[in-house]
PDB file of C-alpha atoms in Angstrom:
ATOM      1  CA  MET A 225      70.307 103.988 186.220  1.00 52.00           C
ATOM      2  CA  LYS A 226      73.560 102.743 184.661  1.00 48.00           C
ATOM      3  CA  LYS A 227      71.300 100.640 181.950  1.00 50.00           C
ATOM      4  CA  ILE A 228      69.857 103.897 180.964  1.00 54.00           C
ATOM      5  CA  TYR A 229      72.913 105.348 180.568  1.00 52.00           C
ATOM      6  CA  VAL A 230      74.688 102.763 178.536  1.00 46.00           C
ATOM      7  CA  SER A 231      71.466 102.757 175.995  1.00 56.00           C
ATOM      8  CA  GLY A 232      71.651 106.840 175.983  1.00 56.00           C
ATOM      9  CA  LEU A 233      75.393 106.353 174.729  1.00 54.00           C
ATOM     10  CA  MET A 234      74.708 103.559 172.448  1.00 60.00           C
ATOM     11  CA  LEU A 235      71.845 105.494 170.998  1.00 58.00           C
ATOM     12  CA  LEU A 236      74.420 108.653 171.086  1.00 60.00           C
ATOM     13  CA  PHE A 237      77.172 106.866 169.103  1.00 53.00           C
ATOM     14  CA  THR A 238      74.420 105.117 166.724  1.00 59.00           C
ATOM     15  CA  GLY A 239      73.198 108.461 165.551  1.00 58.00           C
ATOM     16  CA  ILE A 240      76.543 109.767 165.239  1.00 55.00           C
ATOM     17  CA  ALA A 241      77.325 107.295 162.825  1.00 51.00           C
ATOM     18  CA  LEU A 242      74.246 107.117 160.800  1.00 49.00           C
ATOM     19  CA  LEU A 243      74.553 111.091 160.519  1.00 50.00           C
ATOM     20  CA  GLY A 244      78.325 110.660 159.180  1.00 50.00           C
ATOM     21  CA  PHE A 245      77.403 107.743 156.672  1.00 49.00           C
ATOM     22  CA  GLY A 246      74.433 109.713 156.094  1.00 49.00           C
ATOM     23  CA  CYS A 247      76.776 112.510 154.422  1.00 53.00           C
ATOM     24  CA  ALA A 248      79.257 110.470 152.828  1.00 56.00           C
ATOM     25  CA  PRO A 249      78.591 109.520 149.148  1.00 62.00           C
ATOM     26  CA  MET A 250      77.586 106.215 148.499  1.00 66.00           C
ATOM     27  CA  ALA A 251      79.893 103.465 146.977  1.00 61.00           C
ATOM     28  CA  GLY A 252      78.886 102.988 143.175  1.00 60.00           C
ATOM     29  CA  THR A 253      77.318 106.371 142.960  1.00 76.00           C
ATOM     30  CA  SER A 254      78.681 109.549 141.132  1.00 74.00           C
ATOM     31  CA  LYS A 255      78.491 113.605 141.195  1.00 82.00           C
ATOM     32  CA  LEU A 256      78.452 115.701 138.561  1.00 82.00           C
ATOM     33  CA  MET A 257      81.669 118.407 139.574  1.00 85.00           C
ATOM     34  CA  TYR A 258      81.911 120.985 136.976  1.00 88.00           C
ATOM     35  CA  GLN A 259      80.177 121.334 133.155  1.00 86.00           C
ATOM     36  CA  SER A 260      81.911 123.590 130.810  1.00 87.00           C
ATOM     37  CA  ALA A 261      78.713 125.467 129.807  1.00 87.00           C
ATOM     38  CA  PRO A 262      75.560 126.362 131.949  1.00 87.00           C
ATOM     39  CA  ARG A 263      73.394 124.439 130.046  1.00 88.00           C
ATOM     40  CA  LYS A 264      73.819 121.406 127.584  1.00 89.00           C
ATOM     41  CA  PRO A 265      73.967 122.598 123.953  1.00 91.00           C
ATOM     42  CA  HIS A 266      70.939 122.014 121.971  1.00 91.00           C
ATOM     43  CA  TRP A 267      73.171 120.004 119.207  1.00 92.00           C
ATOM     44  CA  MET A 268      73.276 117.320 121.684  1.00 89.00           C
ATOM     45  CA  GLN A 269      69.935 116.463 121.671  1.00 89.00           C
ATOM     46  CA  VAL A 270      69.058 117.565 117.741  1.00 90.00           C
ATOM     47  CA  ILE A 271      71.813 117.154 115.315  1.00 89.00           C
ATOM     48  CA  PRO A 272      72.311 119.975 112.942  1.00 90.00           C
ATOM     49  CA  GLN A 273      70.412 120.237 109.866  1.00 88.00           C
ATOM     50  CA  SER A 274      72.238 122.323 106.799  1.00 84.00           C
ATOM     51  CA  ARG A 275      71.999 122.178 102.600  1.00 79.00           C
ATOM     52  CA  THR A 276      76.047 122.693 103.117  1.00 77.00           C
ATOM     53  CA  TYR A 277      77.358 120.578 106.069  1.00 83.00           C
ATOM     54  CA  GLU A 278      76.960 117.189 107.102  1.00 85.00           C
ATOM     55  CA  TYR A 279      77.118 116.881 111.321  1.00 91.00           C
ATOM     56  CA  PHE A 280      78.260 114.321 113.428  1.00 90.00           C
ATOM     57  CA  LEU A 281      78.111 113.307 117.003  1.00 92.00           C
ATOM     58  CA  GLY A 282      81.064 112.173 119.325  1.00 91.00           C
ATOM     59  CA  VAL A 283      80.636 110.909 122.518  1.00 92.00           C
ATOM     60  CA  SER A 284      83.188 109.513 124.949  1.00 92.00           C
ATOM     61  CA  ASP A 285      82.506 108.475 128.660  1.00 90.00           C
ATOM     62  CA  ASN A 286      84.214 107.598 131.997  1.00 86.00           C
ATOM     63  CA  ARG A 287      87.974 108.726 130.738  1.00 87.00           C
ATOM     64  CA  THR A 288      90.351 109.675 133.345  1.00 87.00           C
ATOM     65  CA  SER A 289      91.785 112.842 131.680  1.00 89.00           C
ATOM     66  CA  LEU A 290      90.143 115.824 129.585  1.00 89.00           C
ATOM     67  CA  ASP A 291      92.678 115.256 126.736  1.00 89.00           C
ATOM     68  CA  GLU A 292      91.995 111.270 126.315  1.00 88.00           C
ATOM     69  CA  ALA A 293      88.371 111.650 126.577  1.00 90.00           C
ATOM     70  CA  LYS A 294      88.053 115.023 123.887  1.00 89.00           C
ATOM     71  CA  LYS A 295      90.700 112.310 121.704  1.00 86.00           C
ATOM     72  CA  ALA A 296      88.506 109.108 121.865  1.00 87.00           C
ATOM     73  CA  ALA A 297      84.909 111.713 120.917  1.00 89.00           C
ATOM     74  CA  ILE A 298      86.283 113.116 117.706  1.00 85.00           C
ATOM     75  CA  LEU A 299      87.025 109.356 117.297  1.00 82.00           C
ATOM     76  CA  ASP A 300      83.986 108.214 117.832  1.00 86.00           C
ATOM     77  CA  ALA A 301      82.641 111.026 115.302  1.00 86.00           C
ATOM     78  CA  PHE A 302      85.327 110.419 112.705  1.00 81.00           C
ATOM     79  CA  ASN A 303      84.117 106.331 112.792  1.00 79.00           C
ATOM     80  CA  ASP A 304      80.708 107.509 112.516  1.00 80.00           C
ATOM     81  CA  ALA A 305      81.347 109.575 109.559  1.00 77.00           C
ATOM     82  CA  VAL A 306      83.289 106.857 108.008  1.00 71.00           C
ATOM     83  CA  SER A 307      80.100 104.380 108.287  1.00 71.00           C
ATOM     84  CA  LYS A 308      77.164 106.832 107.311  1.00 71.00           C
ATOM     85  CA  LYS A 309      79.102 108.111 104.163  1.00 62.00           C
ATOM     86  CA  GLY A 310      80.105 105.120 103.057  1.00 55.00           C
ATOM     87  CA  ILE A 311      84.108 106.012 103.188  1.00 52.00           C
ATOM     88  CA  GLU A 312      86.608 103.246 101.967  1.00 49.00           C
ATOM     89  CA  VAL A 313      89.695 104.015 103.786  1.00 50.00           C
ATOM     90  CA  SER A 314      92.683 101.984 102.731  1.00 48.00           C
ATOM     91  CA  VAL A 315      96.237 102.445 104.919  1.00 51.00           C
ATOM     92  CA  ASN A 316      99.854 102.177 103.389  1.00 49.00           C
ATOM     93  CA  TYR A 317     101.903 101.160 106.802  1.00 51.00           C
ATOM     94  CA  GLN A 318     105.322 101.577 107.176  1.00 53.00           C
ATOM     95  CA  GLY A 319     107.369 100.252 109.927  1.00 52.00           C
ATOM     96  CA  LEU A 320     104.499  98.646 111.795  1.00 52.00           C
ATOM     97  CA  THR A 321     104.337  95.417 113.585  1.00 53.00           C
ATOM     98  CA  THR A 322     101.361  93.102 113.231  1.00 50.00           C
ATOM     99  CA  GLU A 323     100.135  93.885 117.100  1.00 50.00           C
ATOM    100  CA  ASP A 324     100.104  97.728 115.615  1.00 52.00           C
ATOM    101  CA  ARG A 325      98.572  97.069 113.219  1.00 49.00           C
ATOM    102  CA  SER A 326      95.552  94.802 114.495  1.00 47.00           C
ATOM    103  CA  SER A 327      94.755  98.026 116.690  1.00 49.00           C
ATOM    104  CA  ILE A 328      95.539 100.634 114.542  1.00 49.00           C
ATOM    105  CA  LYS A 329      91.920 102.095 114.833  1.00 48.00           C
ATOM    106  CA  ASP A 330      92.107 102.671 118.242  1.00 47.00           C
ATOM    107  CA  ARG A 331      95.381 104.570 118.059  1.00 46.00           C
ATOM    108  CA  ILE A 332      94.945 107.090 115.041  1.00 47.00           C
ATOM    109  CA  ASP A 333      96.269 110.173 115.440  1.00 42.00           C
ATOM    110  CA  ILE A 334      93.639 113.134 115.923  1.00 44.00           C
ATOM    111  CA  SER A 335      95.392 115.387 113.765  1.00 42.00           C
ATOM    112  CA  GLY A 336      95.084 112.852 111.059  1.00 45.00           C
ATOM    113  CA  ALA A 337      90.877 112.199 111.615  1.00 47.00           C
ATOM    114  CA  MET A 338      91.257 115.824 111.160  1.00 46.00           C
ATOM    115  CA  LYS A 339      92.559 115.911 107.770  1.00 46.00           C
ATOM    116  CA  LEU A 340      89.991 113.327 106.739  1.00 54.00           C
ATOM    117  CA  GLY A 341      87.574 115.996 105.584  1.00 64.00           C
ATOM    118  CA  LEU A 342      86.076 116.449 109.328  1.00 74.00           C
ATOM    119  CA  GLU A 343      86.628 120.060 111.261  1.00 79.00           C
ATOM    120  CA  GLN A 344      85.231 120.569 114.870  1.00 85.00           C
ATOM    121  CA  VAL A 345      81.988 122.946 115.419  1.00 89.00           C
ATOM    122  CA  SER A 346      82.053 122.828 119.084  1.00 92.00           C
ATOM    123  CA  TRP A 347      82.530 120.743 122.429  1.00 91.00           C
ATOM    124  CA  TYR A 348      81.106 120.035 125.541  1.00 94.00           C
ATOM    125  CA  TYR A 349      82.318 118.094 128.698  1.00 93.00           C
ATOM    126  CA  GLU A 350      81.576 116.938 132.217  1.00 92.00           C
ATOM    127  CA  GLU A 351      83.717 116.837 134.899  1.00 92.00           C
ATOM    128  CA  TRP A 352      82.245 113.806 137.309  1.00 88.00           C
ATOM    129  CA  GLU A 353      83.271 112.214 140.419  1.00 89.00           C
ATOM    130  CA  GLN A 354      82.710 108.421 140.744  1.00 82.00           C
ATOM    131  CA  TYR A 355      82.921 106.796 144.687  1.00 79.00           C
ATOM    132  CA  TYR A 356      83.825 103.393 145.397  1.00 74.00           C
ATOM    133  CA  ARG A 357      84.268 101.985 148.642  1.00 71.00           C
ATOM    134  CA  ASN A 358      87.532 103.193 149.762  1.00 74.00           C
ATOM    135  CA  HIS A 359      88.355 105.898 147.019  1.00 73.00           C
ATOM    136  CA  ALA A 360      86.794 108.403 144.653  1.00 80.00           C
ATOM    137  CA  ARG A 361      88.119 109.285 141.490  1.00 85.00           C
ATOM    138  CA  LYS A 362      87.817 111.968 138.864  1.00 89.00           C
ATOM    139  CA  THR A 363      86.468 111.108 135.529  1.00 91.00           C
ATOM    140  CA  TYR A 364      85.439 113.138 132.478  1.00 93.00           C
ATOM    141  CA  ARG A 365      82.468 112.575 129.502  1.00 92.00           C
ATOM    142  CA  VAL A 366      82.905 114.714 126.112  1.00 94.00           C
ATOM    143  CA  PHE A 367      80.078 115.416 123.665  1.00 94.00           C
ATOM    144  CA  VAL A 368      81.947 117.063 120.247  1.00 94.00           C
ATOM    145  CA  LEU A 369      80.246 118.180 116.840  1.00 93.00           C
ATOM    146  CA  MET A 370      81.986 117.780 113.958  1.00 89.00           C
ATOM    147  CA  ARG A 371      81.266 118.625 110.637  1.00 87.00           C
ATOM    148  CA  SER A 372      82.457 117.960 106.691  1.00 80.00           C
ATOM    149  CA  ARG A 373      80.888 119.478 103.403  1.00 74.00           C
ATOM    150  CA  LYS A 374      78.457 117.848 101.466  1.00 71.00           C
ATOM    151  CA  ILE A 375      79.310 116.323  98.776  1.00 58.00           C
ATOM    152  CA  HIS A 376      77.528 114.314  95.993  1.00 54.00           C
ATOM    153  CA  PRO A 377      78.422 111.619  93.376  1.00 50.00           C
ATOM    154  CA  SER A 378      76.763 113.721  90.859  1.00 47.00           C
ATOM    155  CA  ASN A 379      78.694 116.435  91.422  1.00 49.00           C
ATOM    156  CA  PHE A 380      81.658 114.228  90.128  1.00 50.00           C
ATOM    157  CA  LEU A 381      83.032 117.180  87.742  1.00 56.00           C
ATOM    158  CA  MET A 382      84.210 119.022  91.120  1.00 58.00           C
ATOM    159  CA  GLY A 383      85.850 115.076  91.724  1.00 57.00           C
ATOM    160  CA  ILE A 384      87.644 115.675  88.362  1.00 62.00           C
ATOM    161  CA  ALA A 385      88.859 118.995  88.869  1.00 65.00           C
ATOM    162  CA  ILE A 386      90.287 118.106  91.980  1.00 65.00           C
ATOM    163  CA  ASN A 387      91.904 115.361  90.855  1.00 68.00           C
ATOM    164  CA  ILE A 388      93.075 117.116  87.863  1.00 72.00           C
ATOM    165  CA  GLY A 389      94.783 120.050  90.010  1.00 73.00           C
ATOM    166  CA  ASN A 390      96.499 117.588  92.567  1.00 75.00           C
ATOM    167  CA  ARG A 391      98.002 115.804  89.192  1.00 77.00           C
ATOM    168  CA  LEU A 392      99.446 119.304  88.241  1.00 80.00           C
ATOM    169  CA  ASP A 393     100.308 119.958  91.162  1.00 80.00           C
ATOM    170  CA  ALA A 394     102.695 116.648  91.884  1.00 80.00           C
ATOM    171  CA  PHE A 395     103.843 117.503  88.041  1.00 82.00           C
ATOM    172  CA  TRP A 396     104.954 120.912  88.527  1.00 81.00           C
ATOM    173  CA  HIS A 397     106.797 119.918  91.705  1.00 80.00           C
ATOM    174  CA  SER A 398     108.852 117.202  90.595  1.00 82.00           C
ATOM    175  CA  MET A 399     109.475 119.686  87.905  1.00 82.00           C
ATOM    176  CA  LEU A 400     111.476 121.292  90.363  1.00 82.00           C
ATOM    177  CA  ILE A 401     112.994 118.854  92.533  1.00 83.00           C
ATOM    178  CA  PRO A 402     112.421 115.118  90.819  1.00 86.00           C
ATOM    179  CA  GLY A 403     110.525 113.173  93.301  1.00 83.00           C
ATOM    180  CA  TRP A 404     109.046 115.681  95.287  1.00 81.00           C
ATOM    181  CA  GLY A 405     105.483 115.177  93.966  1.00 80.00           C
ATOM    182  CA  GLN A 406     105.684 111.603  94.548  1.00 79.00           C
ATOM    183  CA  TYR A 407     106.906 112.636  98.432  1.00 75.00           C
ATOM    184  CA  ARG A 408     104.127 115.370  98.852  1.00 76.00           C
ATOM    185  CA  TYR A 409     101.319 112.588  97.990  1.00 74.00           C
ATOM    186  CA  GLY A 410     102.809 110.296 100.666  1.00 73.00           C
ATOM    187  CA  LYS A 411     105.425 108.086  98.322  1.00 77.00           C
ATOM    188  CA  LYS A 412     108.326 108.622  99.884  1.00 79.00           C
ATOM    189  CA  GLY A 413     109.642 105.720  98.342  1.00 80.00           C
ATOM    190  CA  LYS A 414     109.661 106.663  95.218  1.00 81.00           C
ATOM    191  CA  GLY A 415     110.207 110.188  95.441  1.00 82.00           C
ATOM    192  CA  ASN A 416     113.483 109.264  97.104  1.00 84.00           C
ATOM    193  CA  TYR A 417     114.197 106.623  94.135  1.00 83.00           C
ATOM    194  CA  PHE A 418     113.619 109.570  91.321  1.00 85.00           C
ATOM    195  CA  LEU A 419     115.751 111.742  92.894  1.00 85.00           C
ATOM    196  CA  PHE A 420     118.833 109.640  93.597  1.00 87.00           C
ATOM    197  CA  LEU A 421     118.680 108.182  90.082  1.00 87.00           C
ATOM    198  CA  THR A 422     118.358 111.637  88.498  1.00 87.00           C
ATOM    199  CA  ALA A 423     121.186 112.830  90.844  1.00 87.00           C
ATOM    200  CA  PHE A 424     123.297 110.265  89.765  1.00 88.00           C
ATOM    201  CA  SER A 425     122.979 110.457  86.318  1.00 88.00           C
ATOM    202  CA  GLY A 426     123.153 114.113  86.176  1.00 86.00           C
ATOM    203  CA  ALA A 427     125.880 114.120  88.403  1.00 88.00           C
ATOM    204  CA  GLY A 428     127.686 111.797  85.869  1.00 88.00           C
ATOM    205  CA  TRP A 429     126.751 113.803  82.850  1.00 88.00           C
ATOM    206  CA  ALA A 430     128.689 117.213  84.848  1.00 88.00           C
ATOM    207  CA  THR A 431     131.443 114.707  85.514  1.00 89.00           C
ATOM    208  CA  SER A 432     132.296 113.537  81.944  1.00 88.00           C
ATOM    209  CA  ASN A 433     131.283 116.761  80.734  1.00 87.00           C
ATOM    210  CA  VAL A 434     134.016 118.598  82.419  1.00 87.00           C
ATOM    211  CA  LEU A 435     136.614 116.101  81.958  1.00 87.00           C
ATOM    212  CA  TYR A 436     135.579 116.090  77.998  1.00 86.00           C
ATOM    213  CA  GLU A 437     136.353 120.218  78.262  1.00 85.00           C
ATOM    214  CA  LYS A 438     139.499 119.437  80.225  1.00 86.00           C
ATOM    215  CA  ILE A 439     141.413 116.745  77.780  1.00 83.00           C
ATOM    216  CA  ARG A 440     140.256 118.914  75.000  1.00 83.00           C
ATOM    217  CA  ASP A 441     141.763 122.377  75.766  1.00 83.00           C
ATOM    218  CA  ASP A 442     145.352 119.945  76.362  1.00 82.00           C
ATOM    219  CA  GLN A 443     144.536 118.681  72.943  1.00 78.00           C
ATOM    220  CA  TYR A 444     144.997 122.734  71.823  1.00 80.00           C
ATOM    221  CA  GLY A 445     147.909 122.795  73.971  1.00 79.00           C
ATOM    222  CA  ILE A 446     149.724 119.986  72.693  1.00 75.00           C
ATOM    223  CA  GLN A 447     149.063 120.898  68.638  1.00 76.00           C
ATOM    224  CA  GLU A 448     150.849 123.736  69.820  1.00 74.00           C
ATOM    225  CA  ASP A 449     153.858 122.130  71.444  1.00 73.00           C
ATOM    226  CA  LEU A 450     153.709 119.544  68.294  1.00 70.00           C
ATOM    227  CA  GLU A 451     154.702 122.797  65.752  1.00 69.00           C
ATOM    228  CA  ASN A 452     158.012 123.373  67.464  1.00 70.00           C
ATOM    229  CA  ALA A 453     158.742 119.535  68.857  1.00 66.00           C
ATOM    230  CA  ILE A 454     161.292 117.178  67.153  1.00 70.00           C
ATOM    231  CA  GLY A 455     162.504 113.883  67.688  1.00 70.00           C
ATOM    232  CA  ILE A 456     161.496 111.738  71.054  1.00 71.00           C
ATOM    233  CA  LYS A 457     159.706 114.815  72.474  1.00 71.00           C
ATOM    234  CA  ALA A 458     157.403 114.587  69.037  1.00 70.00           C
ATOM    235  CA  LEU A 459     156.782 111.303  69.079  1.00 74.00           C
ATOM    236  CA  ASP A 460     155.911 111.290  72.960  1.00 75.00           C
ATOM    237  CA  LEU A 461     153.192 114.940  71.989  1.00 71.00           C
ATOM    238  CA  GLN A 462     151.592 112.516  69.166  1.00 76.00           C
ATOM    239  CA  LYS A 463     151.357 109.282  71.650  1.00 78.00           C
ATOM    240  CA  LYS A 464     149.650 111.620  74.122  1.00 80.00           C
ATOM    241  CA  TYR A 465     147.660 113.032  71.215  1.00 78.00           C
ATOM    242  CA  ALA A 466     146.308 110.094  70.137  1.00 81.00           C
ATOM    243  CA  ILE A 467     145.264 108.808  73.635  1.00 83.00           C
ATOM    244  CA  ASN A 468     143.244 111.920  74.454  1.00 79.00           C
ATOM    245  CA  GLU A 469     141.675 111.558  71.380  1.00 84.00           C
ATOM    246  CA  LYS A 470     140.334 107.791  72.271  1.00 84.00           C
ATOM    247  CA  HIS A 471     139.480 108.971  75.982  1.00 82.00           C
ATOM    248  CA  LEU A 472     137.696 112.268  74.053  1.00 83.00           C
ATOM    249  CA  LYS A 473     135.529 109.469  71.774  1.00 85.00           C
ATOM    250  CA  ASP A 474     134.990 108.030  75.014  1.00 84.00           C
ATOM    251  CA  LEU A 475     133.672 110.742  77.104  1.00 84.00           C
ATOM    252  CA  LYS A 476     131.962 112.143  74.111  1.00 85.00           C
ATOM    253  CA  GLY A 477     130.143 108.446  74.227  1.00 85.00           C
ATOM    254  CA  TYR A 478     129.710 108.822  78.533  1.00 85.00           C
ATOM    255  CA  LYS A 479     127.787 112.215  77.913  1.00 86.00           C
ATOM    256  CA  LYS A 480     125.351 111.280  75.229  1.00 87.00           C
ATOM    257  CA  GLY A 481     124.659 108.085  77.287  1.00 87.00           C
ATOM    258  CA  PHE A 482     124.250 110.305  80.702  1.00 86.00           C
ATOM    259  CA  MET A 483     122.503 112.941  78.914  1.00 87.00           C
ATOM    260  CA  TYR A 484     119.451 110.397  77.830  1.00 88.00           C
ATOM    261  CA  THR A 485     119.527 108.713  80.971  1.00 88.00           C
ATOM    262  CA  THR A 486     118.940 111.759  82.868  1.00 86.00           C
ATOM    263  CA  LEU A 487     116.531 113.068  80.241  1.00 88.00           C
ATOM    264  CA  GLY A 488     114.711 109.675  80.472  1.00 88.00           C
ATOM    265  CA  ILE A 489     114.522 109.572  84.273  1.00 86.00           C
ATOM    266  CA  TYR A 490     113.366 112.979  84.503  1.00 86.00           C
ATOM    267  CA  GLY A 491     110.842 112.310  81.967  1.00 86.00           C
ATOM    268  CA  LEU A 492     110.003 109.390  83.942  1.00 86.00           C
ATOM    269  CA  ASN A 493     109.542 111.312  86.871  1.00 85.00           C
ATOM    270  CA  LEU A 494     107.226 113.609  85.787  1.00 85.00           C
ATOM    271  CA  LEU A 495     105.100 111.212  84.227  1.00 85.00           C
ATOM    272  CA  ASP A 496     104.844 109.475  87.252  1.00 83.00           C
ATOM    273  CA  ALA A 497     103.984 112.050  88.936  1.00 80.00           C
ATOM    274  CA  ILE A 498     101.151 113.103  87.199  1.00 78.00           C
ATOM    275  CA  LEU A 499     100.259 109.863  86.485  1.00 78.00           C
ATOM    276  CA  PHE A 500     100.414 107.887  89.756  1.00 75.00           C
ATOM    277  CA  GLY A 501     102.041 110.917  92.435  1.00 67.00           C
ATOM    278  CA  PRO A 502      98.534 111.693  94.047  1.00 69.00           C
ATOM    279  CA  PRO A 503      95.835 109.109  95.280  1.00 59.00           C
ATOM    280  CA  SER A 504      94.493 107.242  92.689  1.00 48.00           C
ATOM    281  CA  THR A 505      91.150 108.580  92.389  1.00 44.00           C
ATOM    282  CA  ASP A 506      88.035 108.106  90.072  1.00 39.00           C
ATOM    283  CA  LYS A 507      84.519 110.289  89.243  1.00 34.00           C
ATOM    284  CA  PHE A 508      83.206 109.202  92.795  1.00 32.00           C
ATOM    285  CA  THR A 509      86.195 110.261  94.774  1.00 34.00           C
ATOM    286  CA  MET A 510      84.618 113.450  96.456  1.00 33.00           C
ATOM    287  CA  ILE A 511      87.270 113.522  99.394  1.00 35.00           C
ATOM    288  CA  PRO A 512      91.253 113.995  97.933  1.00 35.00           C
ATOM    289  CA  ILE A 513      93.419 113.760 100.504  1.00 35.00           C
ATOM    290  CA  SER A 514      96.492 115.617  99.409  1.00 33.00           C
ATOM    291  CA  ASP A 515      99.184 114.865 102.191  1.00 30.00           C
ATOM    292  CA  ARG A 516     100.121 112.297 105.001  1.00 31.00           C
ATOM    293  CA  PHE A 517      99.761 112.145 108.391  1.00 30.00           C
ATOM    294  CA  TYR A 518     101.399 110.806 111.530  1.00 28.00           C
ATOM    295  CA  LEU A 519     100.299 107.934 113.608  1.00 29.00           C
ATOM    296  CA  ALA A 520     101.293 108.614 117.142  1.00 29.00           C
ATOM    297  CA  LEU A 521     101.663 104.921 118.847  1.00 27.00           C
ATOM    298  CA  SER A 522     100.668 104.624 122.409  1.00 30.00           C
ATOM    299  CA  GLY A 523     104.257 103.832 124.653  1.00 32.00           C
ATOM    300  CA  ASN A 524     106.218 104.454 121.730  1.00 32.00           C
ATOM    301  CA  LYS A 525     107.886 107.908 120.959  1.00 33.00           C
ATOM    302  CA  ASN A 526     108.911 106.960 117.726  1.00 35.00           C
ATOM    303  CA  ARG A 527     106.584 108.130 115.000  1.00 34.00           C
ATOM    304  CA  SER A 528     105.403 106.166 111.922  1.00 35.00           C
ATOM    305  CA  GLU A 529     104.277 107.235 108.675  1.00 35.00           C
ATOM    306  CA  LEU A 530     100.464 106.172 107.726  1.00 37.00           C
ATOM    307  CA  GLY A 531      99.713 107.055 104.293  1.00 39.00           C
ATOM    308  CA  ILE A 532      95.518 107.241 103.992  1.00 39.00           C
ATOM    309  CA  TYR A 533      93.564 107.230 100.810  1.00 39.00           C
ATOM    310  CA  LEU A 534      89.634 108.098 100.874  1.00 39.00           C
ATOM    311  CA  LYS A 535      87.076 106.902  98.545  1.00 40.00           C
ATOM    312  CA  LEU A 536      83.132 107.501  98.563  1.00 38.00           C
ATOM    313  CA  SER A 537      81.727 104.874  97.780  1.00 37.00           C
ATOM    314  CA  LYS A 538      77.737 106.418  98.121  1.00 34.00           C
TER     315      LYS A 538
END
């Protein structure tokens, strides 16, 4: 009887254990917890075709945060566009270490990728729970559809028109403030250089003008005093008048020098703005980038400038 009782207890505990383990998820499995749409979008299976736009699919999986997963998916679509469209990306680094430069592709800020001619059309995500031996982890899978306008090398006239527009934009802005045109197109150092030189030379021109007018007014006063002066006072006034005349002659030379220097620097600023201000382009350049964007470094609160220039090679 005792034997039957023990066997029954063993069977009972075994059944409870099997029931418990049967309900618990097995290690190494995953379960879909949430999806952003009742059905998966059709564009996940078939990439849309259009005469106006070219579409690119970006995918990221096994990410621990939705934001991180979406950024990775957008970057994946961006890389797909770069490889398919034959875009050459040249980068001007400022303030980045060698390590940062070596891993630059993995840390491009998504807002920058948006400015490279891509725009988001739609996106879809799934929330999964992955089970391990002692714990479960929530992960995200994201699909994003992006597009860029189709531009063909045969339409190079449009590229030329955009090129001229960019150069005129740089020219007019540099007319208002020296160096502004270069600054707008990512050449901050050159823009500051022209601004400083023009301001320095212009300040010298203005200062020499003010001093010239002041001394010339003094000369008129000395001439009036000389009419009534006699003796030593007259000699002192004549001496002062002669010194002032020398100063006026020197200041006249400074005025001319600063004037021609200022106009020369200002002219070079405008010439540089229209010739070299925008990113260099040619007849195959169909995707002009008219401004700079920023690279957000992982684990670094500082933001470094990153100039991007695109060239469509096919």
